[in-house]
Coordinates of C-alpha atoms and ligand atoms in Angstrom, one line a residue:
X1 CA 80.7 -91.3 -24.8
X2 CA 80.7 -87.4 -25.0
X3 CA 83.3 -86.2 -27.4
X4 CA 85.4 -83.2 -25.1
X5 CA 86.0 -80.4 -27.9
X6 CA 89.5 -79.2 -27.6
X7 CA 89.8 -77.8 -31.3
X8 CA 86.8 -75.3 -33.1
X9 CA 86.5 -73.9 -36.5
X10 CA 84.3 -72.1 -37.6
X11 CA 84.0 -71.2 -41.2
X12 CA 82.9 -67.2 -41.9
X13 CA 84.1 -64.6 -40.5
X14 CA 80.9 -62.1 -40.7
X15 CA 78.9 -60.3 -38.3
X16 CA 77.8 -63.8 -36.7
X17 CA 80.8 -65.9 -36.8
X18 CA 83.3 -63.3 -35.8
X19 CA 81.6 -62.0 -32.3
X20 CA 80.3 -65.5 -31.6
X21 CA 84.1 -67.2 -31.7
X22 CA 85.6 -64.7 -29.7
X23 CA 83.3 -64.6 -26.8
X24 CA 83.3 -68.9 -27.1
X25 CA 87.3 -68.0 -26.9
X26 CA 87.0 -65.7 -24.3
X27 CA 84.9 -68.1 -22.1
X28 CA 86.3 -70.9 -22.8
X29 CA 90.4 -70.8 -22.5
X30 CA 90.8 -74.6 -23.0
X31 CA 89.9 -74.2 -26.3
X32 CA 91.4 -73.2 -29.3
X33 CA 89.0 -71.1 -31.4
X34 CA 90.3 -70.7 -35.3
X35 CA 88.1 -68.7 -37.4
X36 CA 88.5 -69.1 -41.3
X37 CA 86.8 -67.5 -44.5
X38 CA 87.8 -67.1 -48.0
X39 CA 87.7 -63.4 -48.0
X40 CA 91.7 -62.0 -47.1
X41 CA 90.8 -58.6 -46.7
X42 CA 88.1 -59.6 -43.7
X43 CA 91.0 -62.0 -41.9
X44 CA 93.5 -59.7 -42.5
X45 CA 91.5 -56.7 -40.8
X46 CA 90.7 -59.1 -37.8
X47 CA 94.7 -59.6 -37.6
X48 CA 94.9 -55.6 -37.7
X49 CA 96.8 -54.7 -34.7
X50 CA 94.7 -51.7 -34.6
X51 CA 92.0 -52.9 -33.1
X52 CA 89.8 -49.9 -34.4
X53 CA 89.9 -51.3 -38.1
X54 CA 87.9 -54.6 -37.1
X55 CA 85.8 -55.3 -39.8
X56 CA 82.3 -55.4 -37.5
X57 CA 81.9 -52.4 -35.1
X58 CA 80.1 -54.1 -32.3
X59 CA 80.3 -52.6 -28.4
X60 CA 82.8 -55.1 -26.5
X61 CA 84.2 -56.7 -29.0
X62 CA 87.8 -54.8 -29.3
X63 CA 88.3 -55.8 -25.7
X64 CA 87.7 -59.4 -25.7
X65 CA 90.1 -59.6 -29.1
X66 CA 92.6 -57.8 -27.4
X67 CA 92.3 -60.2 -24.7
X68 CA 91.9 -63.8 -26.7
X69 CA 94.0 -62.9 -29.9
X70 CA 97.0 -65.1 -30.1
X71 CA 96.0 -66.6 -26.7
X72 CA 93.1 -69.3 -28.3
X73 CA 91.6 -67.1 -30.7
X74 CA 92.9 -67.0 -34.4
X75 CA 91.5 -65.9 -37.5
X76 CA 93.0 -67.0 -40.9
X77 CA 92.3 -67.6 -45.0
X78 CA 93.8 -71.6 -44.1
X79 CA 90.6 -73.2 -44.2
X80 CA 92.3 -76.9 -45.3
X81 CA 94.3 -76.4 -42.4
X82 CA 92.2 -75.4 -39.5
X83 CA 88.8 -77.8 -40.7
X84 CA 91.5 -80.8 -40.3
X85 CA 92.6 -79.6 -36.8
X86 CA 88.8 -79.5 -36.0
X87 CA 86.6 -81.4 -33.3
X88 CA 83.9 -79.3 -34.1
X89 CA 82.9 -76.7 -36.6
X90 CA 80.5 -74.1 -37.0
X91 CA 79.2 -73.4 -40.3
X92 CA 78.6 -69.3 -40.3
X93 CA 78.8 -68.2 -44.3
X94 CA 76.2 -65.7 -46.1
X95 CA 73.0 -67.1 -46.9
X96 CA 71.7 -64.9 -49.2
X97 CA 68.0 -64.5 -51.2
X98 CA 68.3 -66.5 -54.2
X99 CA 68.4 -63.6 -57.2
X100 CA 67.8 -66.5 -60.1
X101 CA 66.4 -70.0 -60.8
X102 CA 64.2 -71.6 -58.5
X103 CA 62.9 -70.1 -55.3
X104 CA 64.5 -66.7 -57.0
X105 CA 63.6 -63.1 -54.5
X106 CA 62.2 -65.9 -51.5
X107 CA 64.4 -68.9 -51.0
X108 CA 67.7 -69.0 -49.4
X109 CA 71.1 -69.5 -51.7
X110 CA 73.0 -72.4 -50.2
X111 CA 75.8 -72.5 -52.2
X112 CA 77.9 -71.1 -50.0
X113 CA 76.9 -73.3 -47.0
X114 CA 76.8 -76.6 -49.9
X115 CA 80.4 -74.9 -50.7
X116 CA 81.3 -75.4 -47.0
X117 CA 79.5 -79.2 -46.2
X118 CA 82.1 -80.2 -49.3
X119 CA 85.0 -78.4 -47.8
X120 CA 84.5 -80.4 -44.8
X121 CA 83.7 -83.5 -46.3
X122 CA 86.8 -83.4 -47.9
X123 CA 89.4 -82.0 -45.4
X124 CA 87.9 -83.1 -41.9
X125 CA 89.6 -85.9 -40.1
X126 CA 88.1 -88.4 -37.7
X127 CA 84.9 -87.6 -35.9
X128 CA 83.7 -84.0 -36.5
X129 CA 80.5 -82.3 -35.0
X130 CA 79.0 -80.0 -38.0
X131 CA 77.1 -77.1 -36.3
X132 CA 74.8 -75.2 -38.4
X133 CA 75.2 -71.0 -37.0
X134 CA 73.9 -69.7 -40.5
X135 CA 70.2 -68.1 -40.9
X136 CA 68.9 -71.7 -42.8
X137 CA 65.7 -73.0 -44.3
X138 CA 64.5 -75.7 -42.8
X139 CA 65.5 -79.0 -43.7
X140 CA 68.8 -77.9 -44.8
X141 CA 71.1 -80.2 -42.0
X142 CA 69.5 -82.6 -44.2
X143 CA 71.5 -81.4 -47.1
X144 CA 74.3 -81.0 -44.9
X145 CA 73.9 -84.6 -43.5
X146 CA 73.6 -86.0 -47.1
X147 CA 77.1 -84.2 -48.4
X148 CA 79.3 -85.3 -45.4
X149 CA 77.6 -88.8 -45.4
X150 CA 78.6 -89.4 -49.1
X151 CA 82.6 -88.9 -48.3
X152 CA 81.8 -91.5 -45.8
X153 CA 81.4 -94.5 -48.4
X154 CA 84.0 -92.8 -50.8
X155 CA 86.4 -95.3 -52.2
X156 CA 89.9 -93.3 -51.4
X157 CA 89.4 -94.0 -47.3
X158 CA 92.4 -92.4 -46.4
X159 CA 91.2 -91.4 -42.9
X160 CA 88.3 -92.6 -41.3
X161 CA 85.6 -90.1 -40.8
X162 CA 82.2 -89.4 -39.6
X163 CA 80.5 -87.0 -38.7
X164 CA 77.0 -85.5 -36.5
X165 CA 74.8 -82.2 -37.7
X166 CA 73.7 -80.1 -35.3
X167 CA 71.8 -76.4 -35.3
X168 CA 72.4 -74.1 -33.3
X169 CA 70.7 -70.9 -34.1
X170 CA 72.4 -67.6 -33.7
X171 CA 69.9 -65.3 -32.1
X172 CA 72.4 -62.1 -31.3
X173 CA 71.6 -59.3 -32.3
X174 CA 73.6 -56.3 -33.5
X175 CA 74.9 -54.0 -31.8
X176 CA 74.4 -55.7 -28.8
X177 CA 76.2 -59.3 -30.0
X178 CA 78.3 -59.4 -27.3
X179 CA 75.9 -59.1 -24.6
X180 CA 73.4 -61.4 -26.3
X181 CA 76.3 -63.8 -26.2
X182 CA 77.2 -63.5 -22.7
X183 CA 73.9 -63.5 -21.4
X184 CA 71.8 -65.1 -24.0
X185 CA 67.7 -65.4 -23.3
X186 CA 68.1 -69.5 -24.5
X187 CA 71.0 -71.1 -26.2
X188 CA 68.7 -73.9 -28.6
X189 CA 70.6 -77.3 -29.9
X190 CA 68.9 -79.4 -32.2
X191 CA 70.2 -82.4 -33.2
X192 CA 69.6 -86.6 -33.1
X193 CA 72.8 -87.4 -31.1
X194 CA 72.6 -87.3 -27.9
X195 CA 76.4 -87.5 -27.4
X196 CA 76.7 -84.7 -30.3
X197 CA 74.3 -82.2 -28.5
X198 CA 75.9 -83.2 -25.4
X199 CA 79.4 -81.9 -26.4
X200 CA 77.9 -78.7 -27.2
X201 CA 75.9 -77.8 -24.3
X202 CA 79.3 -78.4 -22.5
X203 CA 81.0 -75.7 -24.2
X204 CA 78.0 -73.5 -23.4
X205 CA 77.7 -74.3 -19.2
X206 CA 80.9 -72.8 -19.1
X207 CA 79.0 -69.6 -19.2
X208 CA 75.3 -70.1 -19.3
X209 CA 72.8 -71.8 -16.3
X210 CA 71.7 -75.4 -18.0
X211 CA 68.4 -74.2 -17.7
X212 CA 68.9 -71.8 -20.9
X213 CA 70.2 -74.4 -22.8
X214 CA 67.2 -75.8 -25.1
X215 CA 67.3 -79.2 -26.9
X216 CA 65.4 -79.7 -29.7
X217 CA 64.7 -82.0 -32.4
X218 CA 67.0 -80.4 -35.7
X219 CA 63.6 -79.3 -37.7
X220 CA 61.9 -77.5 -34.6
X221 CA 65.3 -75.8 -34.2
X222 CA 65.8 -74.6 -37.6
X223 CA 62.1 -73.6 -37.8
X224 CA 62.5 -71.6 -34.5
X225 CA 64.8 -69.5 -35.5
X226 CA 62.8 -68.5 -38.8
X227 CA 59.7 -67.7 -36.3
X228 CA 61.5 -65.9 -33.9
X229 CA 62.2 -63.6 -36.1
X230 CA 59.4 -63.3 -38.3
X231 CA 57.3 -63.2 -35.0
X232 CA 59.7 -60.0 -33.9
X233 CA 59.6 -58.6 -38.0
X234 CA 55.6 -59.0 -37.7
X235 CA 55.4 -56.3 -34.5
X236 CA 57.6 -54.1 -36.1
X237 CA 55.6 -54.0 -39.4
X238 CA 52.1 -53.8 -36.4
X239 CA 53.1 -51.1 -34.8
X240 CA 54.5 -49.1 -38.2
X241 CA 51.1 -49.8 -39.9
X242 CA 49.5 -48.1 -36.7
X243 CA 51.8 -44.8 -37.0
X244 CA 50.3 -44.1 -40.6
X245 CA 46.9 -44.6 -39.0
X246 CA 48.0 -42.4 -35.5
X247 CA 49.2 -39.7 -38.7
X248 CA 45.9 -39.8 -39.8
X249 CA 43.6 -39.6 -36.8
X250 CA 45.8 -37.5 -34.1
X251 CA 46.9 -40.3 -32.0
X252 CA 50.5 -40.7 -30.9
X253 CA 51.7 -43.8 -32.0
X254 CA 54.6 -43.8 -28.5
X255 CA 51.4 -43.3 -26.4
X256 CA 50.0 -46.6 -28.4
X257 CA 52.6 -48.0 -28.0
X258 CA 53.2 -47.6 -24.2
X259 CA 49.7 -48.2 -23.4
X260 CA 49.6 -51.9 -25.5
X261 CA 53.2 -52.6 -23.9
X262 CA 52.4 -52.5 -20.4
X263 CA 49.6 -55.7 -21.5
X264 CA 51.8 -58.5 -20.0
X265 CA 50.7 -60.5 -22.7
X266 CA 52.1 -58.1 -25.0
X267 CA 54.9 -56.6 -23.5
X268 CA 57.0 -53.5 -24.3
X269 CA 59.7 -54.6 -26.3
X270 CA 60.0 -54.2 -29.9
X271 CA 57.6 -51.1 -30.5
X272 CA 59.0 -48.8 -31.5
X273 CA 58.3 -47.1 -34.7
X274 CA 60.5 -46.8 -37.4
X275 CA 61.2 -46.3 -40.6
X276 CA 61.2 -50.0 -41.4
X277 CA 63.2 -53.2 -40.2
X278 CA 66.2 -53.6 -42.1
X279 CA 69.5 -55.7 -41.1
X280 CA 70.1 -59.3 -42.9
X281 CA 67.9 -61.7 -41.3
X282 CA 64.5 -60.3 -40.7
X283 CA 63.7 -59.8 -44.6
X284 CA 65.5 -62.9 -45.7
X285 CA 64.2 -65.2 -42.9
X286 CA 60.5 -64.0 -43.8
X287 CA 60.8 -64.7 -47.2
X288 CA 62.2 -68.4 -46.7
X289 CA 58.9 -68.9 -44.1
X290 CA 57.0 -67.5 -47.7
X291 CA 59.2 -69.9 -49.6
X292 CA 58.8 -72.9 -47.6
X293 CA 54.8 -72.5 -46.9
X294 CA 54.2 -72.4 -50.5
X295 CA 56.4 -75.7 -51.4
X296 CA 54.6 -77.1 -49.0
X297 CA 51.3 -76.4 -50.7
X298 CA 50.1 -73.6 -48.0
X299 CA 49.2 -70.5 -49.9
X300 CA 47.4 -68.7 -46.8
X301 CA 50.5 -69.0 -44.6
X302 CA 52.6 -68.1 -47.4
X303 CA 50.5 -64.7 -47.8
X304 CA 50.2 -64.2 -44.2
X305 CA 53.8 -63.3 -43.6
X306 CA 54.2 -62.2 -46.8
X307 CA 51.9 -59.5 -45.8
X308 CA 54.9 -58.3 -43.7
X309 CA 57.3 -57.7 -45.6
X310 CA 54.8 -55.9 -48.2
X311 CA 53.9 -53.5 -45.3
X312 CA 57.6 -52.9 -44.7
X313 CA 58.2 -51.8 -48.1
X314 CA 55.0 -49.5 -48.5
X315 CA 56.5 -48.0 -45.4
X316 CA 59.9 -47.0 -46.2
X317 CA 58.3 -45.8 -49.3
X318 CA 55.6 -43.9 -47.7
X319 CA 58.5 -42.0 -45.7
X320 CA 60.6 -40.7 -48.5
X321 CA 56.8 -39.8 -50.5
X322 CA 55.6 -37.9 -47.5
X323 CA 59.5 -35.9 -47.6
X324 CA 58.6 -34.8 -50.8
X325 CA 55.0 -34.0 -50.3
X326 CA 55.9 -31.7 -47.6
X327 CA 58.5 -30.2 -49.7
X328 CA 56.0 -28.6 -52.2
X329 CA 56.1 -31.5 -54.0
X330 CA 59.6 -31.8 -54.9
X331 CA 62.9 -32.1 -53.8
X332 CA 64.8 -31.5 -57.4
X333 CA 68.1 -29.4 -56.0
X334 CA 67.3 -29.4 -52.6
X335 CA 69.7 -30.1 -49.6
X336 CA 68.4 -32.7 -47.7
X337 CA 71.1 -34.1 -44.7
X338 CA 70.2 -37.8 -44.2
X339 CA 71.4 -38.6 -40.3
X340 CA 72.3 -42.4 -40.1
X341 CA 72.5 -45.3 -43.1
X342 CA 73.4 -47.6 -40.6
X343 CA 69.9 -50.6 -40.0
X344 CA 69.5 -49.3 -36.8
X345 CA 72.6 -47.5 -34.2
X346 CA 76.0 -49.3 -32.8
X347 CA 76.7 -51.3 -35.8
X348 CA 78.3 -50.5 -39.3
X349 CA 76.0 -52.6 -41.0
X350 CA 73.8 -51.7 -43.7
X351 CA 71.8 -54.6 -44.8
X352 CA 68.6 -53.8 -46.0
X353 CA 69.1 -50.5 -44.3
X354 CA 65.6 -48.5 -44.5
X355 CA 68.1 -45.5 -45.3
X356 CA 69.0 -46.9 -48.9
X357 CA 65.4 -47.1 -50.0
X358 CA 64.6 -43.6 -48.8
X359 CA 67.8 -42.1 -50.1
X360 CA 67.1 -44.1 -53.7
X361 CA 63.7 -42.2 -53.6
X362 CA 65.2 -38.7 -53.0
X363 CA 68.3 -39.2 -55.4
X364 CA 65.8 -40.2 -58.1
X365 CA 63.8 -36.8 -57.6
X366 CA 67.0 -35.0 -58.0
X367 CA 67.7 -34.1 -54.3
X368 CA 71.7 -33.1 -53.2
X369 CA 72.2 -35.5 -50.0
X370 CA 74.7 -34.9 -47.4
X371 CA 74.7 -38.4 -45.3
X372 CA 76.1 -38.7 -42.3
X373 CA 76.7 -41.9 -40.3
X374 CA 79.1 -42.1 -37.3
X375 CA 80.0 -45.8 -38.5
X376 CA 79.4 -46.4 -42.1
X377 CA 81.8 -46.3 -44.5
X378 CA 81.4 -44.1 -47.5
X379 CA 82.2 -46.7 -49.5
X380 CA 79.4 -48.5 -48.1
X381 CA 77.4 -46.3 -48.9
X382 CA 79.0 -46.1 -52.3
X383 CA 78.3 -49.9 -52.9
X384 CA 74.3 -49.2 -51.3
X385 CA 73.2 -46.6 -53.7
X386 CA 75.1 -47.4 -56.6
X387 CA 76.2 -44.0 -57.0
X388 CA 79.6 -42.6 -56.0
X389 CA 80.2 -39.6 -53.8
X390 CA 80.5 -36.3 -55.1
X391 CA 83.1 -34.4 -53.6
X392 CA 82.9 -30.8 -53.2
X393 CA 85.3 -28.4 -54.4
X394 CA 85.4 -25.9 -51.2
X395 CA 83.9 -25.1 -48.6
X396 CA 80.5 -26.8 -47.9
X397 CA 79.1 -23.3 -47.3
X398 CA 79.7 -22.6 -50.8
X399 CA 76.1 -23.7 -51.9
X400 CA 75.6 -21.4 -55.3
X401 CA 77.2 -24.2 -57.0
X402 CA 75.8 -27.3 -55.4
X403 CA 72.4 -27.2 -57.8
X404 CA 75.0 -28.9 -60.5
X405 CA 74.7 -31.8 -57.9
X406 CA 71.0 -33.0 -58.8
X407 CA 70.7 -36.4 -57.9
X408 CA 73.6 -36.7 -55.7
X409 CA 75.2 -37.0 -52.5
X410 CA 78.2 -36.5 -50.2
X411 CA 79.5 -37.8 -47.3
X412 CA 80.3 -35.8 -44.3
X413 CA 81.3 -36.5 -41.1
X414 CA 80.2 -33.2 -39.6
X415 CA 77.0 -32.8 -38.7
X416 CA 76.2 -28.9 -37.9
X417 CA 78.5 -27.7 -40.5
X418 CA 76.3 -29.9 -42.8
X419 CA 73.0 -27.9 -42.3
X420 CA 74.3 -25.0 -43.8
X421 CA 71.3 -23.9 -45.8
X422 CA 70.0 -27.3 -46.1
X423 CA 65.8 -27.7 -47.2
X424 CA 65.6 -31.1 -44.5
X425 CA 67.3 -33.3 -42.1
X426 CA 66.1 -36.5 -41.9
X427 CA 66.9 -38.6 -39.1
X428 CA 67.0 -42.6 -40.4
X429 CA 69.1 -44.1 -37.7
X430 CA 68.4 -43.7 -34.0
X431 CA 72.3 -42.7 -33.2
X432 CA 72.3 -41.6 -29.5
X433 CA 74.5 -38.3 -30.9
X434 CA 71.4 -37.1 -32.9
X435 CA 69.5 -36.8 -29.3
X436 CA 71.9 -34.0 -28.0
X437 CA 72.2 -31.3 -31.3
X438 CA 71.8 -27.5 -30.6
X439 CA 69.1 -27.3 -32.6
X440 CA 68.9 -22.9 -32.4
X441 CA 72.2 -22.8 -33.8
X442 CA 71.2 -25.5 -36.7
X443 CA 67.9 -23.4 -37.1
X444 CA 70.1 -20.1 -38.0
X445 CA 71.9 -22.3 -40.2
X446 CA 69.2 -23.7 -42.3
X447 CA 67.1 -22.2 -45.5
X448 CA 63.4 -21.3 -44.8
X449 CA 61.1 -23.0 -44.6
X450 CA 63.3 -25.8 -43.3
X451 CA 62.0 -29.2 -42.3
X452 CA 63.0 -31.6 -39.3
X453 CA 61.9 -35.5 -40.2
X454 CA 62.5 -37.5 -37.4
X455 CA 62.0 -41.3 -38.2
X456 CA 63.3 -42.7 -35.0
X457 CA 62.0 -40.3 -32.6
X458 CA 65.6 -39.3 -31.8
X459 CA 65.5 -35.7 -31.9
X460 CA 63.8 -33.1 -29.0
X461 CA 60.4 -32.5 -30.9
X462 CA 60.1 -29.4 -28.0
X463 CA 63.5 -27.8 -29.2
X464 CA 62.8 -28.4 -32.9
X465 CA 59.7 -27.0 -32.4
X466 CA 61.3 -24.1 -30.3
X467 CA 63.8 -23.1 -32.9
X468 CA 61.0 -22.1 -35.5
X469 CA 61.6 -25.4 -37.5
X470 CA 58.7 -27.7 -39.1
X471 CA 58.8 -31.1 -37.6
X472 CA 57.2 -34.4 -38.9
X473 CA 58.1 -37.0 -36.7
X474 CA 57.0 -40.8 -36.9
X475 CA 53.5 -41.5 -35.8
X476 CA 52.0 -38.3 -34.7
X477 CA 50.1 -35.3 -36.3
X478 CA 50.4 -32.7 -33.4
X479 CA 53.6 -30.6 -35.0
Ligands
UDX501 C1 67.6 -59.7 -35.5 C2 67.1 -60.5 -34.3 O1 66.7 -59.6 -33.3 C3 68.2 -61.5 -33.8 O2 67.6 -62.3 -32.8 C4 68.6 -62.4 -35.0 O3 69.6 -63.3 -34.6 C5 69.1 -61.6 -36.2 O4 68.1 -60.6 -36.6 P1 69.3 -57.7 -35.9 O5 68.9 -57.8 -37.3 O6 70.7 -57.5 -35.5 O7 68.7 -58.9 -35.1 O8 68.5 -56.4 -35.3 P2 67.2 -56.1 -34.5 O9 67.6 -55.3 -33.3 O10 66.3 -57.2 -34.3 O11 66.5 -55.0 -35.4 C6 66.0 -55.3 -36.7 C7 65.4 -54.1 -37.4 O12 64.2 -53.7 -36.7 C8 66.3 -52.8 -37.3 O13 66.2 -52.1 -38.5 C9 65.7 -52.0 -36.2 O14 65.9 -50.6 -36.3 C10 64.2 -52.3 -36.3 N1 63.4 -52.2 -35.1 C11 63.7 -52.9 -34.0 C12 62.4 -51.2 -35.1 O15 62.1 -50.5 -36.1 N2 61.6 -51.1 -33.9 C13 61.9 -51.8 -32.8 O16 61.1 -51.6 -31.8 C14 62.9 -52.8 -32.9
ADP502 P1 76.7 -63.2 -41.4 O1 76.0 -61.9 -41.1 O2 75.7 -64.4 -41.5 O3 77.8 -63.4 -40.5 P2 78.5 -62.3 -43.4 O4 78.3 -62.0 -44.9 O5 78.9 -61.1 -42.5 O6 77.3 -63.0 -42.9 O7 79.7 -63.3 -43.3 C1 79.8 -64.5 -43.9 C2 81.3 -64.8 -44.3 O8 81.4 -66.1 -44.8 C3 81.9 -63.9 -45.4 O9 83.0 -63.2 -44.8 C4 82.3 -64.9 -46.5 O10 83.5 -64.5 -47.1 C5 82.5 -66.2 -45.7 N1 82.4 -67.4 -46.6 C6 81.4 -67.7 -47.4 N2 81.6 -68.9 -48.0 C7 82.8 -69.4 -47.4 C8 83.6 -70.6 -47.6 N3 83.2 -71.6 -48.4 N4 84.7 -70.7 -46.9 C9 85.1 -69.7 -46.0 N5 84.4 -68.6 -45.9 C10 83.3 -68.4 -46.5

């Protein structure tokens, strides 16, 4: 029989569980939706009747809270409480890189998803279907399986329980979650049980053609989700290898780009040249493809996608080098205004954000940054660079005194007033605001020779140009 899912829980609160609950709430009103973590300060800014002080900034989702919150949708620190209550729950906790032991700088760290398989082991109740939403090696429902099976045959039987494993890979990305929710390209289950996978898809009809919904066997699901990505990581490195090699020979690397796209086969998306994929999964889910090839005795795979990430990092790098290049070789007390921190625009998430690899390089020659980023906290940033914000006594106009300020930066929210005899801008985040700046007023404002270094091919090369500014933007030699 299909079990009918009245009551979810899903464990984590982050950038996946949060905006996946509340649009399952939102579309699904016969449900109750209870999301749980261990972290108060995260629950209690989802309970924030301020709806601007969400912990995730993601377009759509203030409205759908407003709308579910209270109605089916709750978010609390009760984990006991709400796993018990459960038909179903979604496992959504932080799977980071392993820093130590075994596996360390490749493998996932599961001991926050073990954490959770022996949370619900111990609290569920009856029969519970255990969905796996978490970026996961492969193999690791097994684990999951192997935990919740053993509370099966303990001796204290207080309530009968058993339980199925299914995955369900999140593929939403950010800054557009909510869309990617509503209308997703696939939804993929993978599971043994047909009753189990069954229950699911139900949940999902309510809002997605059957058509979209994929069933899979649990390993190819897992495994899929680890190649989308890498697959998507791979053209991102392709196409940023090709802009140092447009750099050199005179090519454009958007004209590249639009001439390969338009090969069907190909297609457009997902060229565009950067300074380097960041965000949590694309690094991490590489690396466990690295991790897993090699266990499994195949070096050449392993070094094949390896080979990605490598090219990411001599990117970023190559971007904050060429910076200082073209700053007569140094950037020690010069104002550089770094434009975005954020992994890419409409989200507040820095993860493996390109930006703190480029601003590490500049602090370390003894540059004076002024970041800007419509959506990242300071403290963020704080926590990215390992440095805390100077604060300036005055005006930021008063620049005599800023040379005391080697190797540091601020944060400001202003962007012209921030030029103010600055060396460089350098645009690191593709923020739609960055495409609209006056740039003859910044020009006045800027010391001479002033440089424009446009990462994202945000900025009007033409009006840069116009202004009497250098310009080095991503993938092309002609300014
Ligand atoms: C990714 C996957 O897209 C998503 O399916 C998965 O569930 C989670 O990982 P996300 O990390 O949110 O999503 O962002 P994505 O839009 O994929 O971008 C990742 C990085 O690649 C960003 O730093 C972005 O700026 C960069 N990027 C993307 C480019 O540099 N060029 C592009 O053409 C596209
Ligand atoms: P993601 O991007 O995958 O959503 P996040 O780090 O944003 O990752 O969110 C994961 C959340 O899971 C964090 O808020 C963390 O506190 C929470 N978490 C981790 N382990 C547990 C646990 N055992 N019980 C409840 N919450 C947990």
């Amino acid at each position: 029989m299909i079990p009918s899912i009245k009551n979810i829980c899903c464990i984590g609160a982050g950038y996946v569980g949060g905006p996946t609950m509340s649009v399952f709430a939102d579309r699904c009103p016969n449900i109750e939706v209870n999301v749980v973590d261990v972290n108060k300060e995260r629950i209690s800014l989802w309970n924030s009747s301020n709806l601007n002080d969400l912990p995730i900034y993601e377009p759509g989702l203030k409205e759908i809270i407003s709308r579910c919150k209270g109605r089916n949708l709750n978010f609390s620190t009760d984990v006991k409480k709400y796993i018990q209550l459960a038909d179903m729950i979604f496992i959504s906790v932080n799977t980071p890189t392993k820093k130590k032991g075994i596996g360390a700088g490749q493998a996932s760290d599961l001991k926050w998803v073990e954490a959770c398989a022996r949370q619900v082991a111990e609290f569920a109740k009856g029969y519970t279907i255990v969905v796996e939403k978490s970026t996961l090696p492969v193999k690791t429902a097994e684990v999951i399986k192997k935990i919740l099976d053993s509370t099966q045959t303990s001796p204290d039987k207080k309530f009968d329980k058993s339980f199925d494993v299914l995955s369900n890979p999140e593929f939403l990305s950010e800054g557009s979650a909510i869309n990617d929710l509503e209308n997703p390209d696939r939804v993929l289950i993978g599971g043994e049980n047909e009753n189990a996978i069954s229950a699911l898809s139900n949940i999902y009809k309510n809002w997605i053609p059957a058509n979209k919904i994929l069933h899979t066997n649990i390993w190819s699901s897992e495994l899929a989700k680890l190649t989308a990505n890498a697959f998507l990581a791979q053209r991102i490195s392709s196409i940023n290898s090709i802009s140092a090699l447009c750099e050199a020979t005179g090519a454009d690397v958007r004209e590249v780009a639009r001439a390969i796209g338009t090969d069907s086969r190909i297609g457009s998306k997902f060229l565009d040249s950067g300074p380097g994929f960041g965000g949590s999964c694309f690094k991490k889910d590489i690396l466990n493809l690295v991790y897993l090839s090699k266990y499994f005795g195949l070096p050449e795979v392993a070094s094949f996608w390896e080979g990605v990430v490598k090219l990411n990092n001599w990117h970023q790098h190559r971007i904050s080098e060429l910076i200082v290049k073209k700053l007569f070789g140094t950037t020690s007390g010069k104002k550089i205004c770094i434009f975005g921190f954020a992994f890419k625009a409409n989200t507040n998430d820095t993860r493996e954000s390109a930006a703190i690899k480029i601003c590490k390089d500049l602090l370390e020659e003894g540059s004076i940054l002024f970041i800007h980023d419509p959506k990242v906290d300071p403290k963020q940033i704080e926590k990215d660079l390992g440095i805390k914000q100077s604060v300036l006594n005055g005006e930021i106009s008063n620049v005599e005194h800023l040379s005391k300020y080697e190797g540091n930066w601020f944060f400001t929210n202003k962007i012209i007033p921030a030029t103010y005899e600055a060396d460089a801008l350098c645009f690191l985040t593709e923020w739609e605001e960055y495409s609209e700046l006056d740039w003859n007023l910044i020009s006045q404002k800027m010391r001479k020779p002033a440089w424009v270094f446009d990462s994202r091919s945000i900025v009007s090369a033409k009006e840069v140009k116009k202004a009497g500014l250098n310009l080095w933007r991503i993938g092309d030699s002609s300014y």
